[in-house]
Short mmCIF file of C-alpha atoms in Angstrom, two decimals:
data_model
loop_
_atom_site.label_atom_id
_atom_site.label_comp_id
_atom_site.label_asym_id
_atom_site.label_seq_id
_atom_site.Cartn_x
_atom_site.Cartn_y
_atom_site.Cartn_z
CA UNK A 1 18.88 -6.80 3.28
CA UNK A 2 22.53 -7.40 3.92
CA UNK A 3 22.28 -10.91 3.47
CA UNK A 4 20.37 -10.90 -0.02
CA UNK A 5 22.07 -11.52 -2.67
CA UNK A 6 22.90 -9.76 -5.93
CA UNK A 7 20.91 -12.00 -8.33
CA UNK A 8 17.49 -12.59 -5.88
CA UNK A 9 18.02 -8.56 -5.68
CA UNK A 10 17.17 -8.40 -9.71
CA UNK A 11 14.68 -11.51 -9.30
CA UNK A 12 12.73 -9.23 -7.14
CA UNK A 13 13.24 -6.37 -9.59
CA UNK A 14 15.18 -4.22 -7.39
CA UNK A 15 19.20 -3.15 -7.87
CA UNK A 16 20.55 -2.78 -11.27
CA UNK A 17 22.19 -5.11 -13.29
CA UNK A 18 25.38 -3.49 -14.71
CA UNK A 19 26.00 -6.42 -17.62
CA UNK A 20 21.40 -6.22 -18.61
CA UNK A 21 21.07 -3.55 -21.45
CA UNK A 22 18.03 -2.03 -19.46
CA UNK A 23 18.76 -2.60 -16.02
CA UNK A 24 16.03 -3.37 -13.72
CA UNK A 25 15.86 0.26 -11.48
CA UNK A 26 12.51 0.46 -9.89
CA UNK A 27 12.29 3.48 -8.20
CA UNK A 28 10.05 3.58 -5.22
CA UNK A 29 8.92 0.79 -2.85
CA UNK A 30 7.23 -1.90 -4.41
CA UNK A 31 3.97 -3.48 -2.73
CA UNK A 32 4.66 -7.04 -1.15
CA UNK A 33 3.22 -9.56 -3.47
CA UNK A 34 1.82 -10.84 -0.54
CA UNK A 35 -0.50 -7.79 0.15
CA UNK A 36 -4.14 -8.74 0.64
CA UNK A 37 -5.40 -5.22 -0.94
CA UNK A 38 -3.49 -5.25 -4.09
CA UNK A 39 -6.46 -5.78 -6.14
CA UNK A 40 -8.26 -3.21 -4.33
CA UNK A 41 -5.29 0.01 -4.62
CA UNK A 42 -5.16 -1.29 -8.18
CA UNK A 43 -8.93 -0.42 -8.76
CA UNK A 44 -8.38 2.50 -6.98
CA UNK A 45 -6.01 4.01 -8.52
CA UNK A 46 -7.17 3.26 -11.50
CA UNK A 47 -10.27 5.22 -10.96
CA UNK A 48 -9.04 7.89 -9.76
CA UNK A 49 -7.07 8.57 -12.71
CA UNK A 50 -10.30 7.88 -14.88
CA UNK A 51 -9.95 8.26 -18.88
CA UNK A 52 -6.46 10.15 -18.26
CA UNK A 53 -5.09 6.68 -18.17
CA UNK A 54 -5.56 3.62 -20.69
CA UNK A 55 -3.99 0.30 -19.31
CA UNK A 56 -3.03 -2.53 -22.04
CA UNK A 57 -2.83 -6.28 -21.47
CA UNK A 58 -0.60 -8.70 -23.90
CA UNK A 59 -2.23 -12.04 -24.13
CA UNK A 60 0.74 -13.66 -22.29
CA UNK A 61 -0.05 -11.64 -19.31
CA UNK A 62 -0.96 -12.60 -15.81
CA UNK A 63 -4.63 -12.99 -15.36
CA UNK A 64 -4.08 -10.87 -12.12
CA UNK A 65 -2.89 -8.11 -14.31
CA UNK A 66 -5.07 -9.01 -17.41
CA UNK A 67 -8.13 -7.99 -15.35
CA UNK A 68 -7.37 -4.40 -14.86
CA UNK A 69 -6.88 -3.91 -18.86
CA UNK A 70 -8.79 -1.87 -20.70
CA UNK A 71 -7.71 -3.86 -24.36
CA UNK A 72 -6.32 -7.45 -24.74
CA UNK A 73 -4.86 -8.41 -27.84
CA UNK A 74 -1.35 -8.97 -29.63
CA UNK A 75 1.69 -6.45 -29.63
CA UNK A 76 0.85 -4.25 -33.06
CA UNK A 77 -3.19 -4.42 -31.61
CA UNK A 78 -2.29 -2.60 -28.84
CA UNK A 79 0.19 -0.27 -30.38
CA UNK A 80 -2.60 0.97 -32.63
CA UNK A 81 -5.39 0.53 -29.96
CA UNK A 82 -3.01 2.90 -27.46
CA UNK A 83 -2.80 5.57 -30.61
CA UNK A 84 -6.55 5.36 -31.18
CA UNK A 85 -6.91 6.99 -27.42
CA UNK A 86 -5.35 10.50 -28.27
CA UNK A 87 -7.39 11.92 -24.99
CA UNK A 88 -5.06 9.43 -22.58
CA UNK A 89 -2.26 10.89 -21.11
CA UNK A 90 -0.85 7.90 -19.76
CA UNK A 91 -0.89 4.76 -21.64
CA UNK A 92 0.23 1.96 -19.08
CA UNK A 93 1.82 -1.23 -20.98
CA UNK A 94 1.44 -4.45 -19.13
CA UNK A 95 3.99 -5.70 -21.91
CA UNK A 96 7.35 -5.75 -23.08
CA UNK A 97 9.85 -3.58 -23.84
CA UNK A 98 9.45 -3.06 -27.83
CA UNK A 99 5.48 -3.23 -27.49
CA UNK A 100 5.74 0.15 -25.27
CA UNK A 101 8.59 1.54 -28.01
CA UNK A 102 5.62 1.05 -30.70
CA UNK A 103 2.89 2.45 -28.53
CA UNK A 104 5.27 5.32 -28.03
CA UNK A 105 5.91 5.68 -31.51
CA UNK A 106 2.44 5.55 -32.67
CA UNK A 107 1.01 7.64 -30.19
CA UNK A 108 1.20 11.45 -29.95
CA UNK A 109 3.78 13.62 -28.49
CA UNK A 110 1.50 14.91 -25.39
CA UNK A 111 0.93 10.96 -24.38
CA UNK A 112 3.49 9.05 -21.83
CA UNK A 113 3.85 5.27 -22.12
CA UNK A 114 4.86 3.36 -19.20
CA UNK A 115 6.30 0.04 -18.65
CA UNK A 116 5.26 -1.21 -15.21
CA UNK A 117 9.03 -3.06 -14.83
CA UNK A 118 12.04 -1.90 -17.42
CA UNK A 119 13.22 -5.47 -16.69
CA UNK A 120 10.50 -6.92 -18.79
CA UNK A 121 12.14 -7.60 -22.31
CA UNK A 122 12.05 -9.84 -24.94
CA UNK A 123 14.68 -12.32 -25.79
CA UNK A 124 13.94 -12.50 -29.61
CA UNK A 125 14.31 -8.65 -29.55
CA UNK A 126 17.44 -8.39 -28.04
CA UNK A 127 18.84 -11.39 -30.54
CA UNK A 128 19.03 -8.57 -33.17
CA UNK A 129 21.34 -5.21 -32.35
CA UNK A 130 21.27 -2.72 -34.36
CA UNK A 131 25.21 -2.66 -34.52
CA UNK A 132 25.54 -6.56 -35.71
CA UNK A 133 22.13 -5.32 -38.18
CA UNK A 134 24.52 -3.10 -39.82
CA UNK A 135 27.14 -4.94 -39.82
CA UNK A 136 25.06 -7.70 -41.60
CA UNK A 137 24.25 -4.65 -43.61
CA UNK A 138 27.97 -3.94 -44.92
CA UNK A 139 28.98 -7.63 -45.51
CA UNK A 140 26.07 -7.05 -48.05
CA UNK A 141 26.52 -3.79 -49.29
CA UNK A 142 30.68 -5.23 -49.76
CA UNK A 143 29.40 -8.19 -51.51
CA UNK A 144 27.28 -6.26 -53.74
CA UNK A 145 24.08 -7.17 -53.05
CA UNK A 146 22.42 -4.85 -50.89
CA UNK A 147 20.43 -3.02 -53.30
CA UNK A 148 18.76 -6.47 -54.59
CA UNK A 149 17.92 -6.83 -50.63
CA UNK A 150 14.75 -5.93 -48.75
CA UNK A 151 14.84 -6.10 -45.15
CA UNK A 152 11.49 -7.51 -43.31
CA UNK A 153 11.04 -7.13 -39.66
CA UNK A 154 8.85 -8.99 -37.48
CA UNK A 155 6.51 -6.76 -35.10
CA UNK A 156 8.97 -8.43 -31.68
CA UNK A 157 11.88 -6.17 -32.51
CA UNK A 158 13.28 -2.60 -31.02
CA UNK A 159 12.27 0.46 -32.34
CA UNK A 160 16.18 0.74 -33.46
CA UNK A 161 15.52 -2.31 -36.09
CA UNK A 162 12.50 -0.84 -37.04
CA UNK A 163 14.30 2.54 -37.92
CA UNK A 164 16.73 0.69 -39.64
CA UNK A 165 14.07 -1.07 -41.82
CA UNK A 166 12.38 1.83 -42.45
CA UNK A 167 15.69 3.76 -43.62
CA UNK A 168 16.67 1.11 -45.94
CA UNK A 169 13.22 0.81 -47.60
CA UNK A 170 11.92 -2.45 -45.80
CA UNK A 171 8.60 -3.29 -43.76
CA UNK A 172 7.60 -4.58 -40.51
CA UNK A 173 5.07 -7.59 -39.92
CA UNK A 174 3.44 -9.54 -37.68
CA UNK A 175 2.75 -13.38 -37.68
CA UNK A 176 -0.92 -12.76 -39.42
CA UNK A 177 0.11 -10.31 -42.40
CA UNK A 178 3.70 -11.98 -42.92
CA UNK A 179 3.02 -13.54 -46.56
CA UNK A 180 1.62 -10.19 -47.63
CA UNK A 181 4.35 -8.18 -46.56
CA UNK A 182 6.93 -11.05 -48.43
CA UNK A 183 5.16 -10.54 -50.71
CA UNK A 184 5.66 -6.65 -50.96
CA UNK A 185 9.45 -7.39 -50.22
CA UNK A 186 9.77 -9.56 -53.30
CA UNK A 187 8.31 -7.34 -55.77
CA UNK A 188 10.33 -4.54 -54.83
CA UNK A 189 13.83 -6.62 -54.50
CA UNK A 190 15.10 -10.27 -55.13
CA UNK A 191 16.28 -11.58 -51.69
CA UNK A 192 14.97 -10.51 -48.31
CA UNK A 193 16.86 -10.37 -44.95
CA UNK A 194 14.62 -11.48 -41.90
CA UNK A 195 14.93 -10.00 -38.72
CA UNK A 196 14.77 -11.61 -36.27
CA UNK A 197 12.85 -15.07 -35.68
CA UNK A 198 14.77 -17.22 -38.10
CA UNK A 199 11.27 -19.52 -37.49
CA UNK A 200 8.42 -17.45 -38.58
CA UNK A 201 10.69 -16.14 -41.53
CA UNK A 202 11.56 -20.15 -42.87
CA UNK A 203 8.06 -21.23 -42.32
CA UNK A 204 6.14 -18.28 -44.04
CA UNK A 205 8.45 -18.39 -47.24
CA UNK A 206 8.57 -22.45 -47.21
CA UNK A 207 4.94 -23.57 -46.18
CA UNK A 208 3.30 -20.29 -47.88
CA UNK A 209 5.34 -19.01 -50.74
CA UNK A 210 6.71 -21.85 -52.25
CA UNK A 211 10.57 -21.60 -51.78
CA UNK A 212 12.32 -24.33 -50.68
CA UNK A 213 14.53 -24.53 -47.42
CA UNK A 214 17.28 -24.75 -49.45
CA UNK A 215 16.77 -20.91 -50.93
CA UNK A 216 17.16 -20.21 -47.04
CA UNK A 217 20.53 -19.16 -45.37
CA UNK A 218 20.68 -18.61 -41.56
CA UNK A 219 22.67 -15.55 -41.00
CA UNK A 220 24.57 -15.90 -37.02
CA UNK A 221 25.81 -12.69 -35.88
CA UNK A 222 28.19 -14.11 -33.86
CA UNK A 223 30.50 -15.74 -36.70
CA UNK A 224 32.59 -14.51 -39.29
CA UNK A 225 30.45 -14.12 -42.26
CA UNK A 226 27.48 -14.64 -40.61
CA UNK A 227 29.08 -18.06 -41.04
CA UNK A 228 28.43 -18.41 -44.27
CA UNK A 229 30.41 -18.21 -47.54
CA UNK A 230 30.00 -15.37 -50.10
CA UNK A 231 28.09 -17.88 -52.67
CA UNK A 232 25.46 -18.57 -50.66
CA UNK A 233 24.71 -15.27 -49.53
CA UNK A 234 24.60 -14.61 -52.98
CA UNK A 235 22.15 -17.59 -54.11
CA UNK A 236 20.11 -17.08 -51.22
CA UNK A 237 16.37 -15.72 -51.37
CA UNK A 238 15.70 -15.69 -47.82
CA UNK A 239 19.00 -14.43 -45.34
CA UNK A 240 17.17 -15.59 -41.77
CA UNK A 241 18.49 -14.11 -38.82
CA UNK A 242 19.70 -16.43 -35.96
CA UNK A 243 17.05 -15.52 -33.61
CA UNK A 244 13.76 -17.22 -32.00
CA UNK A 245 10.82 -17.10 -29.18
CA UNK A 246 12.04 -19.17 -26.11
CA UNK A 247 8.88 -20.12 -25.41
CA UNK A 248 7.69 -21.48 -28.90
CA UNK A 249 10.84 -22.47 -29.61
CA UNK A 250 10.40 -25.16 -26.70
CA UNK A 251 8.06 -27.29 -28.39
CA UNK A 252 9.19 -30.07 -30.38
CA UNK A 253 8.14 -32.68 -32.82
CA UNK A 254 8.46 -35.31 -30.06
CA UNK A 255 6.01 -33.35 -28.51
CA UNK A 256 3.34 -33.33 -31.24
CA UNK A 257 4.12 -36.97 -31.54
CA UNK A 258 3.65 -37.79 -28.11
CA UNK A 259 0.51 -35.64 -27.89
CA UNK A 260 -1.44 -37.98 -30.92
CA UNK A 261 -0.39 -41.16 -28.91
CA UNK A 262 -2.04 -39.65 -25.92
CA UNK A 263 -4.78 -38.10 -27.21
CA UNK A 264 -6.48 -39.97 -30.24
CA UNK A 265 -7.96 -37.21 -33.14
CA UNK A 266 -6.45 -34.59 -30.95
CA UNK A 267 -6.09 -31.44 -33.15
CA UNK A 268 -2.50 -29.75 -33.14
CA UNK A 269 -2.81 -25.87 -33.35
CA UNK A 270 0.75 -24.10 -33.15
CA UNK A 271 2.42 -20.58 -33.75
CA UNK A 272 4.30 -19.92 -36.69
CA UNK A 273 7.38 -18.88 -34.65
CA UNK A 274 7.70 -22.71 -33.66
CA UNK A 275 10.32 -24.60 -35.27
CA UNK A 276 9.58 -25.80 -38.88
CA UNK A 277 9.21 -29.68 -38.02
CA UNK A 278 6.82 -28.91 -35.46
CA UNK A 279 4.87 -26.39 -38.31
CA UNK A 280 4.67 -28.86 -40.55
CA UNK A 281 3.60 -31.76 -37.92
CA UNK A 282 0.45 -29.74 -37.29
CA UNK A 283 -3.15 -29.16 -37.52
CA UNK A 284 -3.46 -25.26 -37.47
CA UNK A 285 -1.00 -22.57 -37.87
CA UNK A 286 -1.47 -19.10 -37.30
CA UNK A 287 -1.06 -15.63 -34.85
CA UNK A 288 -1.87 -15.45 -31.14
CA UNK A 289 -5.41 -14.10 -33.14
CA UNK A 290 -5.87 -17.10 -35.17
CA UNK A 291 -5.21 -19.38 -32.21
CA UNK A 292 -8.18 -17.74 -30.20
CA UNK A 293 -10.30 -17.65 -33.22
CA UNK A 294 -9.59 -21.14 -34.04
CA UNK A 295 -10.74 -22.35 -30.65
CA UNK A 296 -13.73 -20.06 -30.34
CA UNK A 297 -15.03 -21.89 -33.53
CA UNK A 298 -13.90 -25.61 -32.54
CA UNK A 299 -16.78 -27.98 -32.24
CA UNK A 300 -17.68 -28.74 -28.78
CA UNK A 301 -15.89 -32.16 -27.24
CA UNK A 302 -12.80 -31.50 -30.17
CA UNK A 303 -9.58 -32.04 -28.40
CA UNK A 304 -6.74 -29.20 -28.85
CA UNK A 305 -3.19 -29.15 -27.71
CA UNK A 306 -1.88 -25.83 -28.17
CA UNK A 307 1.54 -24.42 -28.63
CA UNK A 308 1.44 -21.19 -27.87
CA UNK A 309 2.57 -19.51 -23.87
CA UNK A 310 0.77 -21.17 -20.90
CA UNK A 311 -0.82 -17.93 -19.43
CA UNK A 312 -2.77 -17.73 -22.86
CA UNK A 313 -3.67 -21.47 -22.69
CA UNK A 314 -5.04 -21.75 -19.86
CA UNK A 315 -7.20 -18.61 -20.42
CA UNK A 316 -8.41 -20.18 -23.43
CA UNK A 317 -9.18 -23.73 -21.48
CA UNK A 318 -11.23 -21.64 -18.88
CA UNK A 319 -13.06 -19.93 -21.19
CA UNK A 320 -13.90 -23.25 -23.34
CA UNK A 321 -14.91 -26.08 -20.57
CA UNK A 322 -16.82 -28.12 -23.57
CA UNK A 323 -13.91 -28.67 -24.93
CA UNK A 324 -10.32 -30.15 -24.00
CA UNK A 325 -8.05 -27.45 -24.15
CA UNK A 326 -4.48 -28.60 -23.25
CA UNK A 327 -0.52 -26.93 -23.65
CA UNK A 328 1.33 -28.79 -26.10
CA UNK A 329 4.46 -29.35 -24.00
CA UNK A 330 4.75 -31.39 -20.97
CA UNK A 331 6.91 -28.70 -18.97
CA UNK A 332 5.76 -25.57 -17.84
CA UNK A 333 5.91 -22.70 -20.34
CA UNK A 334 5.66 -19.15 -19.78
CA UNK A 335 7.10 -15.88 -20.96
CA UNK A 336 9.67 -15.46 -18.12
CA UNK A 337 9.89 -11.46 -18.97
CA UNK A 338 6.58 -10.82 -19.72
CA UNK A 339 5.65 -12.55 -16.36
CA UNK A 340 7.60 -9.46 -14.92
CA UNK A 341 4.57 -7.02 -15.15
CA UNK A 342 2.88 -8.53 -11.86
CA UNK A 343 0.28 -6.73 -9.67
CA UNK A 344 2.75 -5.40 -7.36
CA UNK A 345 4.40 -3.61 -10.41
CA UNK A 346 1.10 -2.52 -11.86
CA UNK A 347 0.02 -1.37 -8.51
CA UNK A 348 3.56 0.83 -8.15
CA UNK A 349 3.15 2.31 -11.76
CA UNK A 350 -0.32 3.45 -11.12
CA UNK A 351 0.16 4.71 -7.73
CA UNK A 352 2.86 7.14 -9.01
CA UNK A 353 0.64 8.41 -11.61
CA UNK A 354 -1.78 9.46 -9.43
CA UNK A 355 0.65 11.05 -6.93
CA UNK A 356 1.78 13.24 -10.32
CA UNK A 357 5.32 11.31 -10.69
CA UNK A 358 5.28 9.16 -14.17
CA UNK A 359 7.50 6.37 -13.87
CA UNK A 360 9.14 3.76 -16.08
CA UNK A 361 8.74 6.10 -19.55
CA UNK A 362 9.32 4.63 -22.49
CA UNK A 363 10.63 6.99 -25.07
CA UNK A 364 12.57 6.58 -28.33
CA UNK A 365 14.43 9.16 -30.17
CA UNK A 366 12.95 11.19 -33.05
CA UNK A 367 14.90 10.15 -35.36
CA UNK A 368 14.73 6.23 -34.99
CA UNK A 369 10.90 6.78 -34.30
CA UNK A 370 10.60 8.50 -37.67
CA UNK A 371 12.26 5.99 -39.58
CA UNK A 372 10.33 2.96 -37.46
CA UNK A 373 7.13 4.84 -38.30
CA UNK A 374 8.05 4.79 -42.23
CA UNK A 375 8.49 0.85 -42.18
CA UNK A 376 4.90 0.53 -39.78
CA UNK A 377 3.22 2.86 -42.10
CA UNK A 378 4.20 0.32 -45.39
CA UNK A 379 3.23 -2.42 -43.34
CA UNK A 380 -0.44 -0.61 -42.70
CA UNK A 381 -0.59 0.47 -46.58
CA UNK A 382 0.03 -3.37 -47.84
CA UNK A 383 -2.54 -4.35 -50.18
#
């Protein structure tokens, strides 16, 4: 191993990178990829933990790992479906990093959530730190304004911006209930701050609520100010955080252009975290959810490019062969860290379970996990 270097060290998951906030440890040997009877110690283990363990697969997932799940579905569906199993002891997340921090912190004290590979993140997540949050926060609070302000944040952030949501009286949402928790924000203050895809927080309050782009500010961390001047912090009734999806925030309205010149009547079915020119360009809008939905009730022979990640998409042209099913964007378009949860991985985490060593746990502190659960129990009570 002399001769490997560093960075194909981390690519393979193994070593630690000093500058990642997580680091990628993974204690243990992992299988080769290459290994024949992967599928085969993955069943097996599997059963021979039996109902003590409940596996979970994102929609973005790998199809070899999306056939050992016990639930499909979107981030806050698994969260809920992992607390609805109290008899699991082991809830294994073939996710990303703040998926497992909400199973954790919906589930009870007794169960242990596992992340197959630490290494699989989110980017949009990690746009938002909880030190630049509250540092947002004070430029408010200095200006004045704070207590006119309800912070909002989307389901794809750490349990540490949930807890500060829920301590300053805000709510989380997800793409499918985002105008009805907006909704709860502005009857209980006058601006909101959106944390932390900039795109689904423009496009819900333009396209559904009626405000113009113009009562939207984009707030940068990484400026003085936010980059912006006092006035229009004050004027503003959306403060967007500087943060997006790289994967929907690929596709472009040159895409959806070039997509109708190809494809004649094609329909154009996007998530609302792409960029607002591409929203607006578009058929259909709506949640990973919506997206399936939308294509289990398309007429057969329709034509539908989809903007959404590729693992998904090509599920959903499989499992539709009467009609044409295609990815929106020419280039290849996964989620790089939730690609990180591969057999081998899955393989690893349930072979230590079963020799009575739990790795990868995904815990978070009491007291953020109280204050998280406070802003994911107002999102659960909006009307």
């Amino acid at each position: 191993m002399g001769g490997v270097t560093a960075p194909v060290l981390l690519l393979l998951g193994r070593g630690k990178d000093s500058n990642s906030e997580r680091g990628v440890d993974c204690p243990g040997d992992l299988p080769a990829p290459s290994d024949p009877g992967l599928v085969e110690r993955a069943a097996a283990a599997k059963a021979a933990l039996g109902d003590r363990v409940f596996v979970l697969g994102h929609h973005y997932q790998r199809d070899e790992v999306i056939q050992f799940a016990d639930v499909t579905g979107d981030s806050f569906k698994l969260a809920r479906e992992a607390a609805a199993r109290p008899d699991a002891e082991f809830i294994v997340f073939c996710g990303v990093h703040f998926m497992a921090e909400s199973a954790d912190i919906l589930t009870s004290e007794t169960q242990r959530v596992v992340l197959p590979d630490l290494a699989a993140g989110c980017s949009m997540a990690d746009m938002a730190v909880l030190e630049q949050v509250e540092q947002c926060w004070d430029l408010l609070s200095d200006l004045g304004i704070s207590d006119s302000v309800v912070p909002v944040t989307y389901m794809n952030s750490s349990a540490d911006i949930k807890g500060f949501v829920g301590r300053n009286g805000g709510v989380v949402c997800t793409s499918s209930n985002a105008k009805r928790a907006l909704d709860w924000a502005y009857a209980q203050g006058e601006k909101v701050l959106f944390l932390p895809d900039q795109h689904l927080g423009r496009n819900t309050a333009v396209l559904e609520m009626g405000y113009s782009l113009d009562d939207c500010v984009l707030y940068d961390p990484h400026k003085p100010n936010g980059g912006l001047t006092d006035q229009q912090l004050r004027d503003a009734k959306m403060i967007l955080w500087r943060g997006h999806c790289s994967v929907h925030g690929r596709f472009t309205l040159e895409n959806v252009q070039a997509m109708r010149e190809q494809v004649p009547g094609v329909n154009i079915l996007v998530h609302p975290e792409c960029r607002h020119d591409v929203v607006t360009a578009a058929d259909h809008v709506g949640s990973t959810e919506y997206i399936i939905k939308k294509l289990e009730a398309a007429e057969p022979g329709s034509a539908w490019a989809v903007g959404t990640e590729l693992n998904l998409v090509r599920r959903l042209a499989a499992a539709h062969p009467d009609k044409q099913v295609m990815f929106l964007e020419k280039t290849v378009c996964y989620c790089s860290t939730m690609n990180r949860i591969d057999l081998p991985h899955l393989v690893w985490a349930l072979e230590e379970l079963v020799a009575g060593r739990v790795p990868n746990q995904i815990t978070v502190d009491p007291d953020t996990a109280h204050h998280a659960r406070v802003a994911l129990d107002q999102m659960l009570a909006l009307p």
